[in-house]
Every structure is written in structure tokens, then in C-alpha cells.
Tab-separated table of C-alpha atoms in Angstrom:
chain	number	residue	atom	x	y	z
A	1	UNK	CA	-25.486	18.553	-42.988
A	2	UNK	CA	-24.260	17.715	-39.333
A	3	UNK	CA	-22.437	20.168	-37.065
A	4	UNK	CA	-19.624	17.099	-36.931
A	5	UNK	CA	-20.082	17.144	-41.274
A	6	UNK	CA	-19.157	20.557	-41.156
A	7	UNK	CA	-16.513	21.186	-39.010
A	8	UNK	CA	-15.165	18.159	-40.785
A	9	UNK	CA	-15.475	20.044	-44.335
A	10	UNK	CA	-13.823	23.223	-42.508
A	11	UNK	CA	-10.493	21.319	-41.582
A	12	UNK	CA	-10.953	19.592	-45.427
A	13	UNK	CA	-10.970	23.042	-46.739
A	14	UNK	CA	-8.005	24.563	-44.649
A	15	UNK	CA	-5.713	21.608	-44.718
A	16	UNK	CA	-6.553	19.623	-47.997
A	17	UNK	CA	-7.737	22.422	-50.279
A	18	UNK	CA	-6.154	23.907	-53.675
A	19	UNK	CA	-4.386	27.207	-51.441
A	20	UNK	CA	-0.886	26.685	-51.027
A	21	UNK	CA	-0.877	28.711	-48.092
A	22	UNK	CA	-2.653	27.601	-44.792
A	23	UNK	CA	-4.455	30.145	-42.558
A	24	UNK	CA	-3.159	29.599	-39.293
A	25	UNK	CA	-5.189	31.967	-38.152
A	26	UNK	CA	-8.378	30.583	-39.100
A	27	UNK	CA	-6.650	26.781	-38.324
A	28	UNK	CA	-6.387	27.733	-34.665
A	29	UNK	CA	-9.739	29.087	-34.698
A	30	UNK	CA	-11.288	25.859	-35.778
A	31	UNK	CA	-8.401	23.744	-33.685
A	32	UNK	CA	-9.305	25.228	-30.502
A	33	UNK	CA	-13.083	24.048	-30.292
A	34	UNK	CA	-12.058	20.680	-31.295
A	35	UNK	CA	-9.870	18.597	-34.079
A	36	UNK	CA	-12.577	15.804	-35.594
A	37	UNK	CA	-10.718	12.756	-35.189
A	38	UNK	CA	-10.977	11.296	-38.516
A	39	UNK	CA	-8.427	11.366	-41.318
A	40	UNK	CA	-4.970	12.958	-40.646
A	41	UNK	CA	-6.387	16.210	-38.861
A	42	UNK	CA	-4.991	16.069	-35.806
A	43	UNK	CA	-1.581	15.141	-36.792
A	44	UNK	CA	-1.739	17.701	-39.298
A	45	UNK	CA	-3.106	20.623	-37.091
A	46	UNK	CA	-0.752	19.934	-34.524
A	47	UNK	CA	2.478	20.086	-36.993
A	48	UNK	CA	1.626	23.188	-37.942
A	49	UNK	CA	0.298	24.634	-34.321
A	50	UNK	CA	3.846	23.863	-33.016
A	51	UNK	CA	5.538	25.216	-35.777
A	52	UNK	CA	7.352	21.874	-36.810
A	53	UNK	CA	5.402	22.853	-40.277
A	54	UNK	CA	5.706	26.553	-41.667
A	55	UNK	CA	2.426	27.172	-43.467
A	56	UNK	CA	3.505	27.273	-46.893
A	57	UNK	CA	2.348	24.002	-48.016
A	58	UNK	CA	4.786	23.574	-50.750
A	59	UNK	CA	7.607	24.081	-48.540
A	60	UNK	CA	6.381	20.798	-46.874
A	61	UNK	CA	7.681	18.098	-48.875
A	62	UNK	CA	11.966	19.700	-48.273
A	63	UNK	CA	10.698	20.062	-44.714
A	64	UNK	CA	10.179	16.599	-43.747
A	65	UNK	CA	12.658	15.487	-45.883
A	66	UNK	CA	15.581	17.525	-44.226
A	67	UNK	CA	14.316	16.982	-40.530
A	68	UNK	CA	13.852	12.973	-40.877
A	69	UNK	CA	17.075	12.674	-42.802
A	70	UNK	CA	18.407	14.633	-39.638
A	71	UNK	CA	16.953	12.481	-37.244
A	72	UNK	CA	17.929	9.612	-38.915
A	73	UNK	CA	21.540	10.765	-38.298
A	74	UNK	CA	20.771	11.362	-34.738
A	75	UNK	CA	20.086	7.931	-34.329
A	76	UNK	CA	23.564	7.116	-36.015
A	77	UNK	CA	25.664	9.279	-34.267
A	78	UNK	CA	23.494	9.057	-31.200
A	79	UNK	CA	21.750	6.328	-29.943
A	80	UNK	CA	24.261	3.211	-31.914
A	81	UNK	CA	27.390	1.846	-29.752
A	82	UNK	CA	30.448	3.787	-30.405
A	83	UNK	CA	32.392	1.909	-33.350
A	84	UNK	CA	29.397	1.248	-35.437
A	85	UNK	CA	30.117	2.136	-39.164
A	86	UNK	CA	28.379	5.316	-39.923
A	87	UNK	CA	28.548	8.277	-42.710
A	88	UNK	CA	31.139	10.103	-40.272
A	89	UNK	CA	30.851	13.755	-39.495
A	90	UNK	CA	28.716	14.946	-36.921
A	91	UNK	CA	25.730	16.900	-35.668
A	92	UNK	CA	24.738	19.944	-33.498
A	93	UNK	CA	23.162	19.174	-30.479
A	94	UNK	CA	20.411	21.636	-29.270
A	95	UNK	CA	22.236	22.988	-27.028
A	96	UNK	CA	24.963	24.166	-29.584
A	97	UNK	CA	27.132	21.224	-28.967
A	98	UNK	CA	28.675	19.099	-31.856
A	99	UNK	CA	28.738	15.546	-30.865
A	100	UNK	CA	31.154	13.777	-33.585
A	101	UNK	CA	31.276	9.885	-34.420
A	102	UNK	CA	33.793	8.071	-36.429
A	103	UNK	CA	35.599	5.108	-36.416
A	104	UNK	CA	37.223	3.381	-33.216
A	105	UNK	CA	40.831	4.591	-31.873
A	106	UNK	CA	42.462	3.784	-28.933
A	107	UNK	CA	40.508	6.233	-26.889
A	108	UNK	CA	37.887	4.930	-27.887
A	109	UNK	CA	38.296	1.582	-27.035
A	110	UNK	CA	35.310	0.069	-24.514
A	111	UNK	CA	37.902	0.153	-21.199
A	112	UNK	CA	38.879	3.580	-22.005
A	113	UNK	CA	37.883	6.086	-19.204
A	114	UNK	CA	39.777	8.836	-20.863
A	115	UNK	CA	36.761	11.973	-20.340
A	116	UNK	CA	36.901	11.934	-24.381
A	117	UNK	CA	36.259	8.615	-25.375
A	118	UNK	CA	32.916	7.528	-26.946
A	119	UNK	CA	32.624	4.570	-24.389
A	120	UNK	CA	33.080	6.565	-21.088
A	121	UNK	CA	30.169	8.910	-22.955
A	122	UNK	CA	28.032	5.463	-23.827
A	123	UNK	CA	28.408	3.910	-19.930
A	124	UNK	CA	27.594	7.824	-18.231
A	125	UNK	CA	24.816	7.719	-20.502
A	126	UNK	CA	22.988	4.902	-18.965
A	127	UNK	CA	22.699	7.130	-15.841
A	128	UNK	CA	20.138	8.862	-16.788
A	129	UNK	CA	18.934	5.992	-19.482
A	130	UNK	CA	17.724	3.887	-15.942
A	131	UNK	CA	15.362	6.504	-15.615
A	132	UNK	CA	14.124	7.070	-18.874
A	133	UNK	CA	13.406	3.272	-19.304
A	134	UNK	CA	11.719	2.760	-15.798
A	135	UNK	CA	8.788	5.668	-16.772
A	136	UNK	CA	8.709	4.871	-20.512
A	137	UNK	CA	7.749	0.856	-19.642
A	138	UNK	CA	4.616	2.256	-18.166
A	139	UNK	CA	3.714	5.262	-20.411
A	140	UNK	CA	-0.491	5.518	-20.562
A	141	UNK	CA	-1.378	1.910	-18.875
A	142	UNK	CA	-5.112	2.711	-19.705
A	143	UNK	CA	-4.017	1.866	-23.488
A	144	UNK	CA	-2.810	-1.390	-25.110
A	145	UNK	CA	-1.369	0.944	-27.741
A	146	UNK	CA	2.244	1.496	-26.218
A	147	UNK	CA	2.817	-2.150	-25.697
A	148	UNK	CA	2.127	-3.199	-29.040
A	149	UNK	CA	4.472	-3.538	-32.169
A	150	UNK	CA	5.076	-0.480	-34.014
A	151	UNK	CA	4.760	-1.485	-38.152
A	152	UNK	CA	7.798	0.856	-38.594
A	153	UNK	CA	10.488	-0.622	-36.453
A	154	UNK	CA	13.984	1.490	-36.852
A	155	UNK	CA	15.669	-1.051	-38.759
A	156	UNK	CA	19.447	0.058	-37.976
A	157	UNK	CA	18.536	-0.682	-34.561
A	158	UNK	CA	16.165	-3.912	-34.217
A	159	UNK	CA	18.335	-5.786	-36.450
A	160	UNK	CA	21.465	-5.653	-33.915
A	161	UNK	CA	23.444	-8.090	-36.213
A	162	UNK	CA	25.175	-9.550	-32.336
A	163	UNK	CA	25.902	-5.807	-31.164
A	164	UNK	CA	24.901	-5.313	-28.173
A	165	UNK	CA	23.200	-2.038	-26.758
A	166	UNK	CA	21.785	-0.945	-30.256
A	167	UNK	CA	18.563	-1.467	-28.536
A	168	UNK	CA	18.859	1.498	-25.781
A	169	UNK	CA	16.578	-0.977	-22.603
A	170	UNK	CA	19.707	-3.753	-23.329
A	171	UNK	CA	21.847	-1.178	-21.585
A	172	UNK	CA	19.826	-0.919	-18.328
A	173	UNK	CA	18.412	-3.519	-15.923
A	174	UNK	CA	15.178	-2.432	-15.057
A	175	UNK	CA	15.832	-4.777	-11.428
A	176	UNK	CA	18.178	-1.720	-10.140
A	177	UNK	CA	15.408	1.592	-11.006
A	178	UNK	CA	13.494	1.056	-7.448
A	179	UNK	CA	15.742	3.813	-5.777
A	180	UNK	CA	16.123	5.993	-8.749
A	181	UNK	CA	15.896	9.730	-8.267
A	182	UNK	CA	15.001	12.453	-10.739
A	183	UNK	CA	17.505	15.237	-11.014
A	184	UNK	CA	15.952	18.553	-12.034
A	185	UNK	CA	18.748	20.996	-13.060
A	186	UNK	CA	19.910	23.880	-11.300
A	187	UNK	CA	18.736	22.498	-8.184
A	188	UNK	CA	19.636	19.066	-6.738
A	189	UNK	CA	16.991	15.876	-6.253
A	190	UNK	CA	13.288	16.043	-6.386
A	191	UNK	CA	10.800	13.916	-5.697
A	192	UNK	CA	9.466	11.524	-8.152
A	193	UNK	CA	5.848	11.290	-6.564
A	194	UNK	CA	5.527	14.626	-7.126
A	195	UNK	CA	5.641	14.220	-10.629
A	196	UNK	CA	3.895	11.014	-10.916
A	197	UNK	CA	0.745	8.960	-9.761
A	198	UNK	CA	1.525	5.706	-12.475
A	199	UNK	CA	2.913	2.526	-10.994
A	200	UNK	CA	2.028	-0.147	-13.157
A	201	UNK	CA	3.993	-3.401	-14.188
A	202	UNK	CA	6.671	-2.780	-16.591
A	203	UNK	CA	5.537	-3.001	-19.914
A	204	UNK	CA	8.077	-6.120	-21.527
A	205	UNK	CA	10.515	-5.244	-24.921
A	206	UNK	CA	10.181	-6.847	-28.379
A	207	UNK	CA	11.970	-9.506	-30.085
A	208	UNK	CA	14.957	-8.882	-32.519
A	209	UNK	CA	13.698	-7.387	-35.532
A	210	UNK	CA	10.571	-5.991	-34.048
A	211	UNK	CA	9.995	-3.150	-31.321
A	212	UNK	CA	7.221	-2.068	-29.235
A	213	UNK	CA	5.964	2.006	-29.283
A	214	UNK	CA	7.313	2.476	-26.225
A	215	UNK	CA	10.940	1.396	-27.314
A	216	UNK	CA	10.530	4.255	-29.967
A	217	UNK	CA	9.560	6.891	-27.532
A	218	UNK	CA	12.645	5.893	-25.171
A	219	UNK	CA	14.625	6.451	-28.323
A	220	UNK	CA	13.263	10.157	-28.221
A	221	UNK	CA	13.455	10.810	-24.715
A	222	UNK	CA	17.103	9.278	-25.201
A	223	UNK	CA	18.228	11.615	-28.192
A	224	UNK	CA	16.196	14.447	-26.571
A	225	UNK	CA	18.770	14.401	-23.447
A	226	UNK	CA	21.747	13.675	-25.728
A	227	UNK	CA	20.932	17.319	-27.500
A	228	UNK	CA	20.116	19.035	-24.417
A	229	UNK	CA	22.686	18.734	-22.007
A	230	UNK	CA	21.596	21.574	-20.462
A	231	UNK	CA	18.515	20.280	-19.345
A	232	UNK	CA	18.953	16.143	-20.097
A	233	UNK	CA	15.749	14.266	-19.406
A	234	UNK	CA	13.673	14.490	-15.940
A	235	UNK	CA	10.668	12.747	-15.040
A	236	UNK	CA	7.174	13.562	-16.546
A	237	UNK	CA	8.659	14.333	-20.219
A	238	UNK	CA	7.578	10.595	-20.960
A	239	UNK	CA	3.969	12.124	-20.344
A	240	UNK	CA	4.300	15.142	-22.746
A	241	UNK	CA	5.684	13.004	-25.425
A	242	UNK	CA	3.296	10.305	-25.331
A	243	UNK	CA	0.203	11.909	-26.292
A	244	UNK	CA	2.342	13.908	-29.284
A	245	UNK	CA	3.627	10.163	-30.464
A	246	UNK	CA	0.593	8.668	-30.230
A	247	UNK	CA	-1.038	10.906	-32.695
A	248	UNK	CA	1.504	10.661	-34.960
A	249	UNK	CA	1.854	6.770	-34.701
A	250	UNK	CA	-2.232	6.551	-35.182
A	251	UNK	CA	-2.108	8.866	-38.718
A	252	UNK	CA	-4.592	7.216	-41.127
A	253	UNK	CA	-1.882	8.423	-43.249
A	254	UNK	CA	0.679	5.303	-43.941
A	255	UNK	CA	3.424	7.598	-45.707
A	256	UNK	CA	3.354	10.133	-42.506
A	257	UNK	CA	2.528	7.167	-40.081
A	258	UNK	CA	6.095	5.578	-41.254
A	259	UNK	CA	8.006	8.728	-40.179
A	260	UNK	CA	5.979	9.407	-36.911
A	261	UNK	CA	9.143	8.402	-34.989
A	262	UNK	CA	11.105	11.668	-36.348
A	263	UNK	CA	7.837	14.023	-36.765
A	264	UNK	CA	6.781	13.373	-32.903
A	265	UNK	CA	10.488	14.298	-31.772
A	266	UNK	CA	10.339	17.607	-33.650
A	267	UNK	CA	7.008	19.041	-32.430
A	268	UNK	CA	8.035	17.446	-28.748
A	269	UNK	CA	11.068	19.266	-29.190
A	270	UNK	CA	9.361	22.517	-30.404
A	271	UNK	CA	6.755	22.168	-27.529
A	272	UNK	CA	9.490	21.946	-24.916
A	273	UNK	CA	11.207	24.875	-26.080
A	274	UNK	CA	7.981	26.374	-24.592
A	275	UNK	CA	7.687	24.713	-21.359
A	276	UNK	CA	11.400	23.643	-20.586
A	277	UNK	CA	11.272	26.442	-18.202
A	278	UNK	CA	8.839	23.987	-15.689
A	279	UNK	CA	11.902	21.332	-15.641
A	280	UNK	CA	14.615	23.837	-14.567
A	281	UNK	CA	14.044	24.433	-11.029
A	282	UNK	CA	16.227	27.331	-11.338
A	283	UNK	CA	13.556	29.348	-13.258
A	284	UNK	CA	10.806	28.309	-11.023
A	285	UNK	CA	10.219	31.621	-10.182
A	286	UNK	CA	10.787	32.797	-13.903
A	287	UNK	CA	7.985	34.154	-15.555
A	288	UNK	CA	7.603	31.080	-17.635
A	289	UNK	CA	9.081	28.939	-14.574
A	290	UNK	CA	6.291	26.731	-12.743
A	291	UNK	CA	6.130	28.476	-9.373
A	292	UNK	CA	4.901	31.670	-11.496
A	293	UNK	CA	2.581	29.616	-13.285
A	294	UNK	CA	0.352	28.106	-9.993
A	295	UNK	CA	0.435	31.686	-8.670
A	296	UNK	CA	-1.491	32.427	-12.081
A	297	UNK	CA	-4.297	30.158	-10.933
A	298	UNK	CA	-3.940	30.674	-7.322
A	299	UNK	CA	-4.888	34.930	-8.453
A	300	UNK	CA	-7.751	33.601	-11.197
A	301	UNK	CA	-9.071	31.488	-8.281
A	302	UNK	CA	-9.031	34.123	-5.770
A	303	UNK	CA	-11.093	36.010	-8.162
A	304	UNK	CA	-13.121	33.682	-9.335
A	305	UNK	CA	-14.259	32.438	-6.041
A	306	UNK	CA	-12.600	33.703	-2.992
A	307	UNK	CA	-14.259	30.743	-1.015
A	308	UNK	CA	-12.726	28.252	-2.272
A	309	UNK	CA	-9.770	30.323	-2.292
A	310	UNK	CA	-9.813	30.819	1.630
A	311	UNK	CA	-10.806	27.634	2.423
A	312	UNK	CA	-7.741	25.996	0.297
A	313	UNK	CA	-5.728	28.735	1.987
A	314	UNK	CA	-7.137	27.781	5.479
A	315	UNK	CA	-6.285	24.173	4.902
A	316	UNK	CA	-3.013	24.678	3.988
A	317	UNK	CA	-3.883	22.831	1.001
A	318	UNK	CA	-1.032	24.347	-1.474
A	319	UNK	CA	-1.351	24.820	-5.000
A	320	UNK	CA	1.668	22.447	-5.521
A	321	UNK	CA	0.217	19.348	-3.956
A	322	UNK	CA	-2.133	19.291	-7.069
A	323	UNK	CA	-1.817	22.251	-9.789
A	324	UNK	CA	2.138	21.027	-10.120
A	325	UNK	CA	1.632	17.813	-11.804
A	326	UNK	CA	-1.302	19.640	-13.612
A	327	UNK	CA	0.207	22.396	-15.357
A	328	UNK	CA	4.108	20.768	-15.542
A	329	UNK	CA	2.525	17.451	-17.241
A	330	UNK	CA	-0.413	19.754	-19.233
A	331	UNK	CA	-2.924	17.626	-17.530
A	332	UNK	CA	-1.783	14.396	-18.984
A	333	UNK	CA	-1.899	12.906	-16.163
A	334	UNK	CA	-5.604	13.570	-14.813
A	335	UNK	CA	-7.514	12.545	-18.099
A	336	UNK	CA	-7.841	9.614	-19.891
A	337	UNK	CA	-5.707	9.928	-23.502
A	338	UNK	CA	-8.527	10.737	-25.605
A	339	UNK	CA	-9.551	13.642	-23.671
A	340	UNK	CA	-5.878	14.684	-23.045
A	341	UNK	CA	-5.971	15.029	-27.134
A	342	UNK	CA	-9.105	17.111	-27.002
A	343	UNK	CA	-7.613	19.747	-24.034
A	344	UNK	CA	-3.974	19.940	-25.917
A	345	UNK	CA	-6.202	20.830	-29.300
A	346	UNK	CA	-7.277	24.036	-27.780
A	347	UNK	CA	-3.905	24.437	-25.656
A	348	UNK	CA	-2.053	24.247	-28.891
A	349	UNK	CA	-4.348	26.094	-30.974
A	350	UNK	CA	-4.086	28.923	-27.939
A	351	UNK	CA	-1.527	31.938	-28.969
A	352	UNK	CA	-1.124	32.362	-25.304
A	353	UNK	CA	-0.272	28.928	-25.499
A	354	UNK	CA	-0.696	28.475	-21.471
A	355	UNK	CA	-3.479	30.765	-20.523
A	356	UNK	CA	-6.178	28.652	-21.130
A	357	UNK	CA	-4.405	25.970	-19.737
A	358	UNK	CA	-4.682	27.465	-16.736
A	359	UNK	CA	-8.071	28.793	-17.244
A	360	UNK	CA	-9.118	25.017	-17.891
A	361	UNK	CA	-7.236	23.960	-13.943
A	362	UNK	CA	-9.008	26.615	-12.447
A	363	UNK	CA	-12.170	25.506	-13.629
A	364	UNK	CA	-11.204	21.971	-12.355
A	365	UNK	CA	-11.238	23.055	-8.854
A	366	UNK	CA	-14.999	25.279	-9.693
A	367	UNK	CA	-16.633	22.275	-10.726
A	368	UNK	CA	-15.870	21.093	-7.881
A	369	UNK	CA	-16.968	23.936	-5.588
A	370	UNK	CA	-19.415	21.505	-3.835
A	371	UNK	CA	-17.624	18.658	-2.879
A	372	UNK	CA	-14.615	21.397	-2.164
A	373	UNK	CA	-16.632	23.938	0.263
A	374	UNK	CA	-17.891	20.229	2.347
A	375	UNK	CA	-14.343	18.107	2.202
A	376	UNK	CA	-11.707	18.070	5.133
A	377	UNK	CA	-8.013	18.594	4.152
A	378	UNK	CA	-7.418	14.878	3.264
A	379	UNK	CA	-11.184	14.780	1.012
A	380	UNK	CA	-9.629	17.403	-1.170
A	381	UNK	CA	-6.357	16.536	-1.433
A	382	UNK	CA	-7.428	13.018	-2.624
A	383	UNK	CA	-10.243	14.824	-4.952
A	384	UNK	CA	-7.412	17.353	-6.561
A	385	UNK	CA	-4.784	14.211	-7.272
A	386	UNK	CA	-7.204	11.607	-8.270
A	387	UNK	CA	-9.807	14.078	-10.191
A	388	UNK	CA	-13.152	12.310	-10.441
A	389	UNK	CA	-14.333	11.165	-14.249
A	390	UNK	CA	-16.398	13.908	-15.976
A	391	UNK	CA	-17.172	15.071	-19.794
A	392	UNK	CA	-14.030	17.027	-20.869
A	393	UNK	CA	-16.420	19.021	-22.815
A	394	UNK	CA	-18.009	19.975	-19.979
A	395	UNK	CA	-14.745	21.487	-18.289
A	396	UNK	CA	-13.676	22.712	-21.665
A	397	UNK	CA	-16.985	24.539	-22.001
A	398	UNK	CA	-16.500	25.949	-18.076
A	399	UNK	CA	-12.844	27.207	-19.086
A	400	UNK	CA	-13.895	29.365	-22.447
A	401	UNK	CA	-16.574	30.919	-20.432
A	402	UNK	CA	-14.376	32.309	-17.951
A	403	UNK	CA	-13.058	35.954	-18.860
């Protein structure tokens, strides 16, 4: 038998044999040298690594029954105009807030700029909306996939019936984004470029009845703002959700392929409750804020090789003009998507969840040690932003070696 055989028949045996209850223990193990990409592994592994799936396999079935009827009424109470007919009530936001829906009354009424009415709420949602449309419409341009036709439109929303802003990118013209900022909260404007190295053209939206992947992970972003107040959406999120989406939209797996929609925003959700701290620029200095976390490699570089260190140091070269974007975005930014799924398979399977994340950034910059050691400031800032194609196995590999 193959070594690819086997570790195939390992992930058979802990995810699609007789036990009802899953080792997670042992599923990490496996998960952090690699998911096989074949069958529904990967989606699987990663439900359960971020907790979205408890691993009692029976209790699956109520799980994902409860969360996508939830989500569904997200999108209700949510993401359609205000006066829609809907099941009433209301839900809890993340943050602890209830956001209600019902029928239309006078303060509700589209002219309305009463601080309570629905409509005022709609039109200050578009605010941040611009934003989330302008990064979404170019989410992973070295992939086809996001610009294609998802087989399991939300039907409530393509079929618009002649209501307007069902579809969230009707709401925003994408001609006004070119001076949009990114608010980080706690702390003012940043930045976009910081964040970002994309700029391709926008990707264009689907007819009615039919919408394109990256329509459905706008509709995320979107209801991931709504329930977070707190936080609301800033730049880069598009790149932690796409990998997590695309996973879940590629299941081999039709009946868990036609719910990826609801299962991606859960484990995006549970994933950010892990690294909402690099957002906030108010924990920056936090121990799980994203100034603590470049000091992390700074120290492991230092001691790793104090040459490189020094000369870094002696360029001014800071860690933020390069290990930023790297740790906020979890590398998904300086890979190509396939290996971005291989590195997040052993960052999710990690209980430290973030230490070999930054063990796998600091061997980045050894690899590089040559070309480092011999390259003016400029060389190695363009080296450290525009990392140069190499085997992801290779850096994986460099990473698990180091103590």
C-alpha cells in the first residue's frame, strides 16, 4: 500500500468508521501533516478542528440542522429589505444584540431617519457594504472558482420578485469604492495597502435567479458585521473566509456541498473568535493582539539566527512591513490557494492554534537566509511582500523541525 493509501485509510477510519465518537486527538495528529484531498476530508476535519462540530458523531445530524435553520433566519431578518414578509421574531446578534424584523410601520417607512427605523439601519449599512463588495469582487484572482455560479443559489434572495436590494452588490456602486478606507475599531483609519497586495478587475455579479461564489461570501462578510457590531467587517476578513468557503463549496459531498453557505459562516465565525483580537487595534498590544504576535517571531528569529536578525534590525526593515499581512491574513495572501489549504491543515490541527503559524513565518525569512544576508533594504522588502514560489512542503517541513 502507498504512504498517500494509508493516510487516506487513517482519515477513513477516524471520520467514516463504526465509533460514534471521533478522536480529536488522534484527528489533529493526522490533520497536521496533511488532509488528503480526496472525498469530504478536509471539510470534515476542519468542522470539527474549529469546533463548529462537537465530536460526538450522532450529535451531528441536530447540529447542522439547528445552525443552518439559524442562518437561514439570519438571512431573513438580516440581509432582506426591511418590509419583506418574514416568520417575525428575531435573533441574537453575536455581540448579544437582538436585531428584530416585522412588518412595516410608519417608522419604518424608506424616508424615515428616525435612529430606530429599519431603513435608516438598511442605508448606514451600505457604509461599510462599499467595502465589503470592493474586496469580495476580487477574492483569490489566481482561481476561476469565485467567479463562477454557485449550484446552490439562496433562493429567497436571487429570485428578487422586483425588490430591490435583496441582492446585497444592488445596494452599492462599485464606481464610488476608489477612496474607500478601512476602519479598524478602537482606533481610527488604517491603511488598506497594508492589508492587501490584490488589485485585480472586479469580478462581474450574476443574473436573476443565479449568483456567483463570491456573492455568497459577501452575504457572510455582510451578516458577519451585522452580528458583530463590535468589531463590523475590516479589510482582509474576505481572505480568511475564502479559503474556509472554498472548501466547503468544493465537498464531493452534494448534501453538505448544498449547505456550505451556512457551514463556512460558522467555522469563519468560530475561527475569528480566535483571531478577532488582530482586527481591533485596541488590543494590538494584547497578548492575542497582532503587535504581540510579530514580537513572537521577531524573539524566535533572534534566536534562530541573530544575523538575519541584526541585519533586518540594521535596515530598519520592521516586522510590520511584511509579518503583518502574514500572520493577520494566516498567510493567505503569500501562497497560492492550494497550499494556503495545506498550511491552515496543520494551523488548525495545532492546539496552540498560532504557534506554528509563526514557527512556519519564521522559517519563511530562514529559507531565505541567502538572498536575505546579500539584499539591500528595497531587495528584501520586495522579497518579504512578494515571497518567491517554493514547495510548501518544503517550508512546512523547515517549520516542524524548529524547536
Amino acid at each position: 500500500m502507498s504512504i498517500f493509501k494509508a493516510r487516506v485509510k487513517e482519515f477513513e477510519d477516524i471520520l467514516t468508521g463504526p465509533q460514534d465518537f471521533i478522536d480529536l486527538k488522534q484527528l489533529r495528529k493526522l490533520a497536521f501533516n496533511g488532509v488528503p484531498d480526496v472525498q469530504s476530508f478536509r471539510a470534515l476535519s476542519w468542522k470539527l478542528l474549529l469546533g463548529y462540530l462537537g465530536p460526538r458523531r450522532s450529535s451531528w445530524t441536530t447540529t447542522l440542522a439547528q445552525k443552518r435553520a439559524l442562518y437561514k433566519q439570519f438571512i431573513e431578518e438580516l440581509v432582506l429589505p426591511p418590509g419583506h414578509e418574514s416568520n417575525g421574531g428575531g435573533v441574537d446578534g453575536g455581540d448579544g444584540d437582538k436585531v428584530d424584523s416585522g412588518g412595516v410601520g410608519l417608522q419604518d417607512h424608506p424616508l424615515s431617519e428616525g435612529p430606530e427605523s429599519a431603513w435608516n439601519t438598511f442605508f448606514n449599512d451600505n457604509e461599510f457594504l462599499l467595502q465589503i463588495d470592493k474586496d469580495v469582487r476580487r477574492l483569490c484572482p489566481d482561481i476561476s472558482f469565485f467567479q463562477q455560479p454557485t449550484d446552490y443559489p439562496c433562493e429567497i434572495v436571487v429570485h428578487s420578485k422586483g425588490e430591490h436590494g435583496r441582492r446585497l452588490h444592488e445596494r452599492v456602486v462599485p464606481a464610488v469604492l476608489s477612496s474607500a478606507n478601512v476602519e479598524r475599531k478602537g482606533l481610527g483609519m488604517t491603511k488598506i495597502n497594508l492589508i492587501t497586495k490584490r488589485s485585480v478587475e472586479n469580478y462581474a455579479a450574476m443574473e436573476e435567479g443565479q449568483e456567483a461564489h463570491w456573492e455568497v461570501v459577501q452575504r457572510i462578510l455582510f451578516i458577519y458585521a451585522k452580528l458583530n457590531p463590535g468589531q463590523g467587517y475590516v479589510q482582509g476578513m474576505n481572505e480568511i473566509v475564502g479559503p474556509i468557503y472554498y472548501v466547503m463549496a468544493s465537498d464531493p459531498d452534494l448534501s453538505y456541498r448544498a449547505h456550505a453557505e451556512a457551514d463556512c459562516f460558522f467555522c469563519f465565525t468560530a475561527l475569528m473568535s480566535e483571531i478577532r483580537d488582530f482586527f481591533i487595534k485596541t488590543l494590538d498590544d494584547a497578548e492575542g493582539g497582532i503587535k504581540f504576535m510579530m514580537a513572537r517571531l521577531s524573539n524566535m528569529l533572534k534566536s534562530k539566527d541573530p544575523s538575519i536578525y541584526e541585519l533586518l534590525r540594521s535596515q530598519e526593515l520592521h516586522p510590520q512591513y511584511y509579518s503583518f499581512r502574514w500572520l493577520t491574513l494566516l498567510l493567505s495572501q503569500e501562497f497560492p490557494l492550494p497550499d494556503v489549504l495545506r498550511i491552515w491543515d496543520s494551523v488548525f490541527a495545532d492546539e496552540q492554534r498560532f504557534d506554528f503559524l509563526i514557527k512556519i513565518c519564521c522559517s519563511m525569512i530562514l529559507i531565505q537566509r541567502d538572498a536575505i544576508l546579500e539584499n539591500d533594504f528595497a531587495s528584501n522588502v520586495k522579497l518579504l511582500q512578494n515571497y518567491p514560489p517554493i514547495d510548501i512542503n518544503v517550508v512546512i517541513a523547515h517549520a516542524g523541525s524548529l524547536a
